Amino acid sequence: MEDTYNKKTIKRILDFEILPLLPLNIVELIKKVPINQLINLEEIRLRPTKPLMLVINNEDFMINDDGRITNESSKAYHTTKDDIYKTFHFISQYSVYSFEEELRNGYITLSGGHRVGFSGRVLLENENIKTIKYISGFNIRIAREVIGAADKVLPFIINGGKALNTLIISPPKAGKTTLLRDIIRQLSSGVDEFGIKGFNIGLVDERSEIACCYEGIPQNDVGIRTDVLDSCPKAKGIMLLLRSMSPDIIATDEIGRNEDVIAIEEAINTGVTIITTAHGSDLDDIRRRPTIRKLINKGFFDRYIILGTSSGVGSIEAILKGNNFENIYKCKKGKKIQCG
């Protein structure tokens, strides 16, 4: 497994891809923080009149005026309205009108695959989000891909040279997207160990979190035979790929709506393998959701991969067979896959 986020890498990412989005006073504060404390930086959160937050290893930290990490709000730097105003214009490159689609979506994907989420006043038109005005917060998420994150699970989701229909189940921020991304990468590019030259994969990346496309180009490695539908609703994307791209596998993230289930049934019935994810703590948890329960009861999935945090983010808690729900993961329970 290759985790390339060392001091040199995170410094380059910050200097060239993240800090140019921020006002100079905040840039200077973050640059005062020792770089070894920022290697596992995941998010930078800005809220007007509230402390500037750094999320490191899934924990919130604040910065004082000396660039020291603190847990005391009274000693932390508090983001100003002017900081929010400047950040918005840096992100939009002073062109708000060309930014309307991103505002409707509530986020923008940047070069490097990083993602900025917005909060503010939502304006509706015909019950749909028209735009977000009076931006009141930013969440800058640092893109992190972990090459080899899928090494431990691949032997369980390949059989006779074919990928199996697989559902990855995990709580929020427990590594399911990182795992899915590396499964896609390896199955697309080929796995010599299993005699697989590579599958044609159609990826429906509705929230731009898997491939993290910027101007149509994936910023993360999703393999050499992967076709990406970026910012496309899952159900529509699955049907489009079936009609136009002749995929061996279709992958997508976070299913749950009834139309998702209908599209997945259609794909599986045509012989296409589905690899996808769902929020939940275990199989019983997602069975409480009527839409996903339909797929489970009909036996559409051959494997269920359960992730958790028992040994840290990305712990493999179980891998279940689809026909009898037997746990076939014989390694030490809670074996961690390194996830960003």
mmCIF file of C-alpha atoms in Angstrom:
data_model
loop_
_atom_site.group_PDB
_atom_site.id
_atom_site.type_symbol
_atom_site.label_atom_id
_atom_site.label_comp_id
_atom_site.label_asym_id
_atom_site.label_seq_id
_atom_site.Cartn_x
_atom_site.Cartn_y
_atom_site.Cartn_z
ATOM 1 C CA MET A 1 0.000 0.000 0.000
ATOM 2 C CA GLU A 2 1.398 3.352 -0.999
ATOM 3 C CA ASP A 3 0.658 6.447 1.083
ATOM 4 C CA THR A 4 2.587 9.267 -0.540
ATOM 5 C CA TYR A 5 1.412 12.046 1.770
ATOM 6 C CA ASN A 6 4.763 12.884 3.360
ATOM 7 C CA LYS A 7 6.002 16.318 4.445
ATOM 8 C CA LYS A 8 7.196 17.240 0.972
ATOM 9 C CA THR A 9 3.931 16.234 -0.690
ATOM 10 C CA ILE A 10 1.601 17.988 1.748
ATOM 11 C CA LYS A 11 3.738 21.136 1.591
ATOM 12 C CA ARG A 12 3.490 21.157 -2.204
ATOM 13 C CA ILE A 13 -0.277 20.607 -2.074
ATOM 14 C CA LEU A 14 -0.734 23.416 0.428
ATOM 15 C CA ASP A 15 1.583 25.896 -1.292
ATOM 16 C CA PHE A 16 0.282 25.432 -4.834
ATOM 17 C CA GLU A 17 -3.279 24.092 -4.562
ATOM 18 C CA ILE A 18 -4.863 25.077 -1.238
ATOM 19 C CA LEU A 19 -3.313 28.202 0.270
ATOM 20 C CA PRO A 20 -3.825 30.326 -2.896
ATOM 21 C CA LEU A 21 -7.568 30.050 -2.137
ATOM 22 C CA LEU A 22 -7.201 31.757 1.237
ATOM 23 C CA PRO A 23 -6.585 35.334 2.430
ATOM 24 C CA LEU A 24 -2.976 36.212 3.184
ATOM 25 C CA ASN A 25 -3.509 36.477 6.951
ATOM 26 C CA ILE A 26 -4.865 32.904 7.113
ATOM 27 C CA VAL A 27 -2.104 31.669 4.798
ATOM 28 C CA GLU A 28 0.500 33.103 7.166
ATOM 29 C CA LEU A 29 -1.172 31.429 10.154
ATOM 30 C CA ILE A 30 -1.247 28.001 8.521
ATOM 31 C CA LYS A 31 2.359 28.350 7.348
ATOM 32 C CA LYS A 32 3.397 28.814 10.979
ATOM 33 C CA VAL A 33 2.059 25.359 11.870
ATOM 34 C CA PRO A 34 4.888 22.758 11.813
ATOM 35 C CA ILE A 35 4.529 20.734 8.614
ATOM 36 C CA ASN A 36 4.731 17.399 10.479
ATOM 37 C CA GLN A 37 1.437 18.332 12.180
ATOM 38 C CA LEU A 38 -0.212 18.863 8.795
ATOM 39 C CA ILE A 39 0.708 15.573 7.069
ATOM 40 C CA ASN A 40 -2.711 14.110 7.932
ATOM 41 C CA LEU A 41 -4.639 17.335 7.288
ATOM 42 C CA GLU A 42 -8.070 16.459 5.878
ATOM 43 C CA GLU A 43 -10.104 19.674 5.954
ATOM 44 C CA ILE A 44 -9.881 23.426 6.525
ATOM 45 C CA ARG A 45 -13.159 24.929 7.763
ATOM 46 C CA LEU A 46 -14.030 28.629 7.722
ATOM 47 C CA ARG A 47 -17.109 30.076 9.450
ATOM 48 C CA PRO A 48 -17.559 33.842 10.005
ATOM 49 C CA THR A 49 -16.856 34.974 13.606
ATOM 50 C CA LYS A 50 -15.972 31.368 14.550
ATOM 51 C CA PRO A 51 -12.561 29.757 15.071
ATOM 52 C CA LEU A 52 -10.606 28.670 11.999
ATOM 53 C CA MET A 53 -10.702 24.864 12.116
ATOM 54 C CA LEU A 54 -8.240 22.269 10.863
ATOM 55 C CA VAL A 55 -9.453 18.664 10.706
ATOM 56 C CA ILE A 56 -6.506 16.335 11.263
ATOM 57 C CA ASN A 57 -7.005 12.565 11.592
ATOM 58 C CA ASN A 58 -10.753 13.154 11.943
ATOM 59 C CA GLU A 59 -10.281 15.532 14.907
ATOM 60 C CA ASP A 60 -10.937 19.286 15.009
ATOM 61 C CA PHE A 61 -8.135 21.664 15.956
ATOM 62 C CA MET A 62 -7.822 25.447 16.063
ATOM 63 C CA ILE A 63 -4.858 27.755 15.494
ATOM 64 C CA ASN A 64 -3.775 30.663 17.663
ATOM 65 C CA ASP A 65 -2.059 33.776 16.359
ATOM 66 C CA ASP A 66 1.363 32.145 16.753
ATOM 67 C CA GLY A 67 0.425 29.236 14.511
ATOM 68 C CA ARG A 68 0.164 26.821 17.410
ATOM 69 C CA ILE A 69 -2.480 24.128 17.471
ATOM 70 C CA THR A 70 -4.961 24.667 20.305
ATOM 71 C CA ASN A 71 -8.211 23.208 21.594
ATOM 72 C CA GLU A 72 -9.212 26.445 23.349
ATOM 73 C CA SER A 73 -11.618 28.576 21.343
ATOM 74 C CA SER A 74 -10.762 31.729 23.289
ATOM 75 C CA LYS A 75 -7.131 31.513 22.140
ATOM 76 C CA ALA A 76 -7.886 30.640 18.510
ATOM 77 C CA TYR A 77 -7.947 32.851 15.441
ATOM 78 C CA HIS A 78 -11.559 33.707 14.563
ATOM 79 C CA THR A 79 -12.477 33.872 10.887
ATOM 80 C CA THR A 80 -13.863 37.258 9.804
ATOM 81 C CA LYS A 81 -16.536 38.175 7.281
ATOM 82 C CA ASP A 82 -13.768 39.680 5.171
ATOM 83 C CA ASP A 83 -11.954 36.319 5.201
ATOM 84 C CA ILE A 84 -15.118 34.665 3.847
ATOM 85 C CA TYR A 85 -15.545 37.363 1.195
ATOM 86 C CA LYS A 86 -11.948 37.068 -0.033
ATOM 87 C CA THR A 87 -11.989 33.265 -0.023
ATOM 88 C CA PHE A 88 -15.170 33.225 -2.105
ATOM 89 C CA HIS A 89 -13.636 35.485 -4.725
ATOM 90 C CA PHE A 90 -10.368 33.542 -4.828
ATOM 91 C CA ILE A 91 -12.261 30.277 -5.336
ATOM 92 C CA SER A 92 -14.567 31.748 -7.993
ATOM 93 C CA GLN A 93 -11.646 33.577 -9.629
ATOM 94 C CA TYR A 94 -13.729 36.763 -9.408
ATOM 95 C CA SER A 95 -16.301 35.380 -11.854
ATOM 96 C CA VAL A 96 -19.463 34.651 -9.876
ATOM 97 C CA TYR A 97 -21.610 34.150 -12.985
ATOM 98 C CA SER A 98 -19.408 31.313 -14.277
ATOM 99 C CA PHE A 99 -19.721 29.810 -10.816
ATOM 100 C CA GLU A 100 -23.515 29.394 -10.761
ATOM 101 C CA GLU A 101 -23.578 25.640 -11.457
ATOM 102 C CA GLU A 102 -21.173 24.971 -8.585
ATOM 103 C CA LEU A 103 -23.250 27.135 -6.255
ATOM 104 C CA ARG A 104 -26.350 25.119 -7.122
ATOM 105 C CA ASN A 105 -24.493 21.911 -6.315
ATOM 106 C CA GLY A 106 -23.077 23.321 -3.088
ATOM 107 C CA TYR A 107 -19.474 22.467 -3.908
ATOM 108 C CA ILE A 108 -16.697 22.856 -6.462
ATOM 109 C CA THR A 109 -13.936 20.411 -7.407
ATOM 110 C CA LEU A 110 -10.520 21.993 -7.848
ATOM 111 C CA SER A 111 -7.381 21.054 -9.715
ATOM 112 C CA GLY A 112 -5.760 18.244 -7.754
ATOM 113 C CA GLY A 113 -9.140 16.765 -6.866
ATOM 114 C CA HIS A 114 -9.668 18.916 -3.791
ATOM 115 C CA ARG A 115 -13.225 19.938 -3.035
ATOM 116 C CA VAL A 116 -14.734 23.046 -1.483
ATOM 117 C CA GLY A 117 -18.214 22.861 0.044
ATOM 118 C CA PHE A 118 -20.327 25.951 0.709
ATOM 119 C CA SER A 119 -22.987 26.907 3.210
ATOM 120 C CA GLY A 120 -25.216 29.968 3.104
ATOM 121 C CA ARG A 121 -28.708 31.144 2.225
ATOM 122 C CA VAL A 122 -30.365 28.772 -0.251
ATOM 123 C CA LEU A 123 -32.668 30.218 -2.928
ATOM 124 C CA LEU A 124 -35.239 27.860 -4.451
ATOM 125 C CA GLU A 125 -36.917 27.879 -7.843
ATOM 126 C CA ASN A 126 -39.688 25.346 -8.541
ATOM 127 C CA GLU A 127 -38.581 23.423 -5.441
ATOM 128 C CA ASN A 128 -35.045 23.084 -6.830
ATOM 129 C CA ILE A 129 -31.967 24.878 -5.561
ATOM 130 C CA LYS A 130 -31.328 27.887 -7.778
ATOM 131 C CA THR A 131 -28.235 29.163 -6.004
ATOM 132 C CA ILE A 132 -26.637 29.801 -2.618
ATOM 133 C CA LYS A 133 -26.303 33.444 -1.594
ATOM 134 C CA TYR A 134 -24.620 35.099 1.374
ATOM 135 C CA ILE A 135 -21.964 32.409 1.656
ATOM 136 C CA SER A 136 -21.417 31.734 5.349
ATOM 137 C CA GLY A 137 -18.932 28.913 5.414
ATOM 138 C CA PHE A 138 -16.381 26.854 3.505
ATOM 139 C CA ASN A 139 -15.161 23.308 3.950
ATOM 140 C CA ILE A 140 -11.954 22.758 1.972
ATOM 141 C CA ARG A 141 -11.378 19.008 1.746
ATOM 142 C CA ILE A 142 -7.886 17.811 0.861
ATOM 143 C CA ALA A 143 -7.980 15.030 -1.746
ATOM 144 C CA ARG A 144 -6.233 11.895 -0.551
ATOM 145 C CA GLU A 145 -6.011 8.689 -2.546
ATOM 146 C CA VAL A 146 -4.368 5.585 -1.114
ATOM 147 C CA ILE A 147 -2.851 3.302 -3.729
ATOM 148 C CA GLY A 148 -3.297 -0.296 -2.599
ATOM 149 C CA ALA A 149 -6.222 0.330 -0.246
ATOM 150 C CA ALA A 150 -8.109 -2.530 -1.938
ATOM 151 C CA ASP A 151 -5.334 -5.132 -1.704
ATOM 152 C CA LYS A 152 -6.927 -6.941 1.256
ATOM 153 C CA VAL A 153 -10.396 -7.229 -0.275
ATOM 154 C CA LEU A 154 -9.675 -8.054 -3.925
ATOM 155 C CA PRO A 155 -9.271 -11.823 -3.340
ATOM 156 C CA PHE A 156 -12.814 -11.895 -1.939
ATOM 157 C CA ILE A 157 -14.554 -10.037 -4.778
ATOM 158 C CA ILE A 158 -12.992 -11.856 -7.747
ATOM 159 C CA ASN A 159 -14.021 -15.369 -8.737
ATOM 160 C CA GLY A 160 -13.022 -17.228 -11.885
ATOM 161 C CA GLY A 161 -11.648 -14.100 -13.499
ATOM 162 C CA LYS A 162 -14.896 -12.197 -12.938
ATOM 163 C CA ALA A 163 -15.642 -9.381 -10.520
ATOM 164 C CA LEU A 164 -18.549 -10.062 -8.167
ATOM 165 C CA ASN A 165 -21.488 -7.778 -7.439
ATOM 166 C CA THR A 166 -20.324 -6.026 -4.288
ATOM 167 C CA LEU A 167 -21.832 -3.631 -1.742
ATOM 168 C CA ILE A 168 -19.458 -1.771 0.580
ATOM 169 C CA ILE A 169 -21.164 -0.759 3.837
ATOM 170 C CA SER A 170 -19.671 1.733 6.256
ATOM 171 C CA PRO A 171 -20.522 4.654 8.538
ATOM 172 C CA PRO A 172 -19.686 8.157 7.259
ATOM 173 C CA LYS A 173 -15.960 8.925 6.970
ATOM 174 C CA ALA A 174 -14.932 5.299 7.505
ATOM 175 C CA GLY A 175 -13.102 4.819 4.213
ATOM 176 C CA LYS A 176 -15.667 3.424 1.780
ATOM 177 C CA THR A 177 -14.944 5.928 -1.014
ATOM 178 C CA THR A 178 -11.195 5.403 -0.681
ATOM 179 C CA LEU A 179 -11.696 1.641 -0.883
ATOM 180 C CA LEU A 180 -14.100 1.878 -3.828
ATOM 181 C CA ARG A 181 -11.709 4.135 -5.739
ATOM 182 C CA ASP A 182 -8.831 1.671 -5.417
ATOM 183 C CA ILE A 183 -11.030 -1.295 -6.341
ATOM 184 C CA ILE A 184 -11.955 0.578 -9.526
ATOM 185 C CA ARG A 185 -8.318 1.456 -10.233
ATOM 186 C CA GLN A 186 -7.061 -2.093 -9.874
ATOM 187 C CA LEU A 187 -9.887 -3.815 -11.755
ATOM 188 C CA SER A 188 -9.646 -1.261 -14.562
ATOM 189 C CA SER A 189 -5.878 -1.426 -15.016
ATOM 190 C CA GLY A 190 -5.605 -5.170 -14.422
ATOM 191 C CA VAL A 191 -4.411 -7.430 -11.613
ATOM 192 C CA ASP A 192 -1.681 -9.868 -12.667
ATOM 193 C CA GLU A 193 -2.069 -11.897 -9.477
ATOM 194 C CA PHE A 194 -5.570 -12.921 -10.546
ATOM 195 C CA GLY A 195 -4.858 -13.123 -14.268
ATOM 196 C CA ILE A 196 -7.035 -10.080 -14.945
ATOM 197 C CA LYS A 197 -5.966 -7.868 -17.837
ATOM 198 C CA GLY A 198 -8.534 -5.243 -16.920
ATOM 199 C CA PHE A 199 -12.257 -4.546 -17.149
ATOM 200 C CA ASN A 200 -14.084 -1.737 -18.899
ATOM 201 C CA ILE A 201 -15.587 0.198 -16.013
ATOM 202 C CA GLY A 202 -18.279 2.849 -16.124
ATOM 203 C CA LEU A 203 -18.085 5.153 -13.114
ATOM 204 C CA VAL A 204 -21.053 7.323 -12.149
ATOM 205 C CA ASP A 205 -19.431 9.929 -9.900
ATOM 206 C CA GLU A 206 -22.495 11.913 -8.858
ATOM 207 C CA ARG A 207 -20.748 14.027 -6.222
ATOM 208 C CA SER A 208 -17.310 14.179 -7.879
ATOM 209 C CA GLU A 209 -15.732 12.391 -4.917
ATOM 210 C CA ILE A 210 -14.296 9.266 -6.554
ATOM 211 C CA ALA A 211 -12.468 10.383 -9.701
ATOM 212 C CA CYS A 212 -12.612 14.052 -8.604
ATOM 213 C CA CYS A 213 -12.747 15.339 -12.170
ATOM 214 C CA TYR A 214 -11.499 18.838 -12.910
ATOM 215 C CA GLU A 215 -12.458 20.174 -16.343
ATOM 216 C CA GLY A 216 -13.406 16.619 -17.317
ATOM 217 C CA ILE A 217 -10.132 14.968 -16.321
ATOM 218 C CA PRO A 218 -9.967 12.612 -13.299
ATOM 219 C CA GLN A 219 -7.586 13.989 -10.684
ATOM 220 C CA ASN A 220 -7.448 10.605 -8.953
ATOM 221 C CA ASP A 221 -6.208 7.386 -10.539
ATOM 222 C CA VAL A 222 -9.283 5.324 -11.451
ATOM 223 C CA GLY A 223 -7.537 3.043 -13.933
ATOM 224 C CA ILE A 224 -6.876 2.960 -17.674
ATOM 225 C CA ARG A 225 -10.209 1.473 -18.769
ATOM 226 C CA THR A 226 -12.576 3.659 -16.751
ATOM 227 C CA ASP A 227 -15.142 6.000 -18.306
ATOM 228 C CA VAL A 228 -16.443 8.642 -15.900
ATOM 229 C CA LEU A 229 -19.818 10.358 -15.813
ATOM 230 C CA ASP A 230 -19.098 13.274 -13.511
ATOM 231 C CA SER A 231 -21.840 15.074 -11.528
ATOM 232 C CA CYS A 232 -24.464 12.755 -13.016
ATOM 233 C CA PRO A 233 -27.372 11.323 -10.976
ATOM 234 C CA LYS A 234 -26.693 7.660 -10.314
ATOM 235 C CA ALA A 235 -29.810 6.147 -11.863
ATOM 236 C CA LYS A 236 -29.569 8.213 -15.050
ATOM 237 C CA GLY A 237 -25.843 7.551 -15.283
ATOM 238 C CA ILE A 238 -26.196 3.794 -14.936
ATOM 239 C CA MET A 239 -28.762 3.655 -17.734
ATOM 240 C CA LEU A 240 -26.677 5.948 -19.954
ATOM 241 C CA LEU A 241 -23.578 3.779 -19.502
ATOM 242 C CA LEU A 242 -25.545 0.621 -20.297
ATOM 243 C CA ARG A 243 -26.741 2.150 -23.558
ATOM 244 C CA SER A 244 -23.557 3.803 -24.727
ATOM 245 C CA MET A 245 -20.335 2.461 -23.195
ATOM 246 C CA SER A 246 -20.649 -1.373 -23.016
ATOM 247 C CA PRO A 247 -19.158 -1.637 -19.522
ATOM 248 C CA ASP A 248 -18.142 -4.868 -17.820
ATOM 249 C CA ILE A 249 -18.556 -3.180 -14.443
ATOM 250 C CA ILE A 250 -20.497 -0.140 -13.271
ATOM 251 C CA ALA A 251 -19.363 1.540 -10.058
ATOM 252 C CA THR A 252 -21.005 4.281 -8.058
ATOM 253 C CA ASP A 253 -21.120 5.622 -4.525
ATOM 254 C CA GLU A 254 -23.833 5.856 -1.857
ATOM 255 C CA ILE A 255 -26.945 4.270 -3.307
ATOM 256 C CA GLY A 256 -30.273 4.682 -1.552
ATOM 257 C CA ARG A 257 -33.017 6.112 -3.739
ATOM 258 C CA ASN A 258 -35.631 3.898 -5.355
ATOM 259 C CA GLU A 259 -34.508 4.924 -8.848
ATOM 260 C CA ASP A 260 -30.966 3.778 -7.954
ATOM 261 C CA VAL A 261 -32.287 0.325 -7.095
ATOM 262 C CA ILE A 262 -34.283 0.052 -10.329
ATOM 263 C CA ALA A 263 -31.213 1.006 -12.402
ATOM 264 C CA ILE A 264 -28.976 -1.443 -10.516
ATOM 265 C CA GLU A 265 -31.469 -4.271 -11.090
ATOM 266 C CA GLU A 266 -31.495 -3.432 -14.797
ATOM 267 C CA ALA A 267 -27.694 -3.479 -14.970
ATOM 268 C CA ILE A 268 -27.302 -6.774 -13.111
ATOM 269 C CA ASN A 269 -30.015 -8.406 -15.197
ATOM 270 C CA THR A 270 -28.061 -7.498 -18.350
ATOM 271 C CA GLY A 271 -24.925 -9.190 -16.994
ATOM 272 C CA VAL A 272 -23.027 -6.091 -15.866
ATOM 273 C CA THR A 273 -21.290 -6.280 -12.485
ATOM 274 C CA ILE A 274 -22.196 -3.609 -9.919
ATOM 275 C CA ILE A 275 -19.769 -2.367 -7.264
ATOM 276 C CA THR A 276 -21.240 0.296 -5.017
ATOM 277 C CA THR A 277 -21.496 1.612 -1.452
ATOM 278 C CA ALA A 278 -24.092 2.491 1.171
ATOM 279 C CA HIS A 279 -24.078 4.282 4.511
ATOM 280 C CA GLY A 280 -24.613 1.958 7.456
ATOM 281 C CA SER A 281 -22.947 0.284 10.405
ATOM 282 C CA ASP A 282 -23.665 -3.291 9.303
ATOM 283 C CA LEU A 283 -25.976 -5.413 7.157
ATOM 284 C CA ASP A 284 -28.854 -5.221 9.638
ATOM 285 C CA ASP A 285 -28.605 -1.441 9.615
ATOM 286 C CA ILE A 286 -29.010 -1.069 5.853
ATOM 287 C CA ARG A 287 -31.763 -3.692 5.809
ATOM 288 C CA ARG A 288 -33.889 -1.111 7.596
ATOM 289 C CA ARG A 289 -33.852 0.949 4.410
ATOM 290 C CA PRO A 290 -36.672 -0.404 2.206
ATOM 291 C CA THR A 291 -34.984 0.416 -1.103
ATOM 292 C CA ILE A 292 -31.702 -1.365 -0.356
ATOM 293 C CA ARG A 293 -33.535 -4.207 1.380
ATOM 294 C CA LYS A 294 -35.093 -5.055 -1.995
ATOM 295 C CA LEU A 295 -31.651 -5.705 -3.504
ATOM 296 C CA ILE A 296 -30.564 -7.757 -0.500
ATOM 297 C CA ASN A 297 -33.709 -9.880 -0.426
ATOM 298 C CA LYS A 298 -33.469 -10.581 -4.165
ATOM 299 C CA GLY A 299 -29.872 -11.762 -3.744
ATOM 300 C CA PHE A 300 -28.359 -9.304 -6.204
ATOM 301 C CA PHE A 301 -25.091 -8.865 -4.280
ATOM 302 C CA ASP A 302 -22.481 -11.627 -4.087
ATOM 303 C CA ARG A 303 -20.358 -9.881 -1.457
ATOM 304 C CA TYR A 304 -20.883 -7.395 1.373
ATOM 305 C CA ILE A 305 -17.806 -5.601 2.700
ATOM 306 C CA ILE A 306 -18.375 -4.074 6.154
ATOM 307 C CA LEU A 307 -16.028 -1.249 7.153
ATOM 308 C CA GLY A 308 -15.754 0.405 10.546
ATOM 309 C CA THR A 309 -13.337 2.078 12.913
ATOM 310 C CA SER A 310 -12.547 -0.679 15.436
ATOM 311 C CA SER A 311 -8.836 -0.437 14.594
ATOM 312 C CA GLY A 312 -8.962 3.048 13.113
ATOM 313 C CA VAL A 313 -10.567 4.489 9.991
ATOM 314 C CA GLY A 314 -10.931 1.873 7.271
ATOM 315 C CA SER A 315 -11.051 -1.241 9.461
ATOM 316 C CA ILE A 316 -12.423 -4.296 7.661
ATOM 317 C CA GLU A 317 -14.995 -5.670 10.084
ATOM 318 C CA ALA A 318 -16.370 -8.449 7.871
ATOM 319 C CA ILE A 319 -16.770 -9.693 4.298
ATOM 320 C CA LEU A 320 -20.024 -11.591 3.870
ATOM 321 C CA LYS A 321 -21.200 -14.000 1.194
ATOM 322 C CA GLY A 322 -24.317 -12.828 -0.576
ATOM 323 C CA ASN A 323 -26.169 -16.154 -0.502
ATOM 324 C CA ASN A 324 -25.910 -17.046 3.187
ATOM 325 C CA PHE A 325 -24.207 -13.994 4.794
ATOM 326 C CA GLU A 326 -21.310 -16.124 6.051
ATOM 327 C CA ASN A 327 -18.311 -14.060 7.131
ATOM 328 C CA ILE A 328 -15.466 -15.248 4.885
ATOM 329 C CA TYR A 329 -12.911 -12.688 6.030
ATOM 330 C CA LYS A 330 -10.501 -14.865 7.978
ATOM 331 C CA CYS A 331 -7.867 -12.246 8.735
ATOM 332 C CA LYS A 332 -7.692 -10.620 12.132
ATOM 333 C CA LYS A 333 -10.927 -8.744 12.734
ATOM 334 C CA GLY A 334 -10.569 -5.026 12.356
ATOM 335 C CA LYS A 335 -7.603 -5.209 9.993
ATOM 336 C CA LYS A 336 -7.114 -1.657 8.849
ATOM 337 C CA ILE A 337 -6.956 -0.520 5.263
ATOM 338 C CA GLN A 338 -5.299 2.863 5.181
ATOM 339 C CA CYS A 339 -7.901 5.370 4.071
ATOM 340 C CA GLY A 340 -7.891 9.093 3.548
#
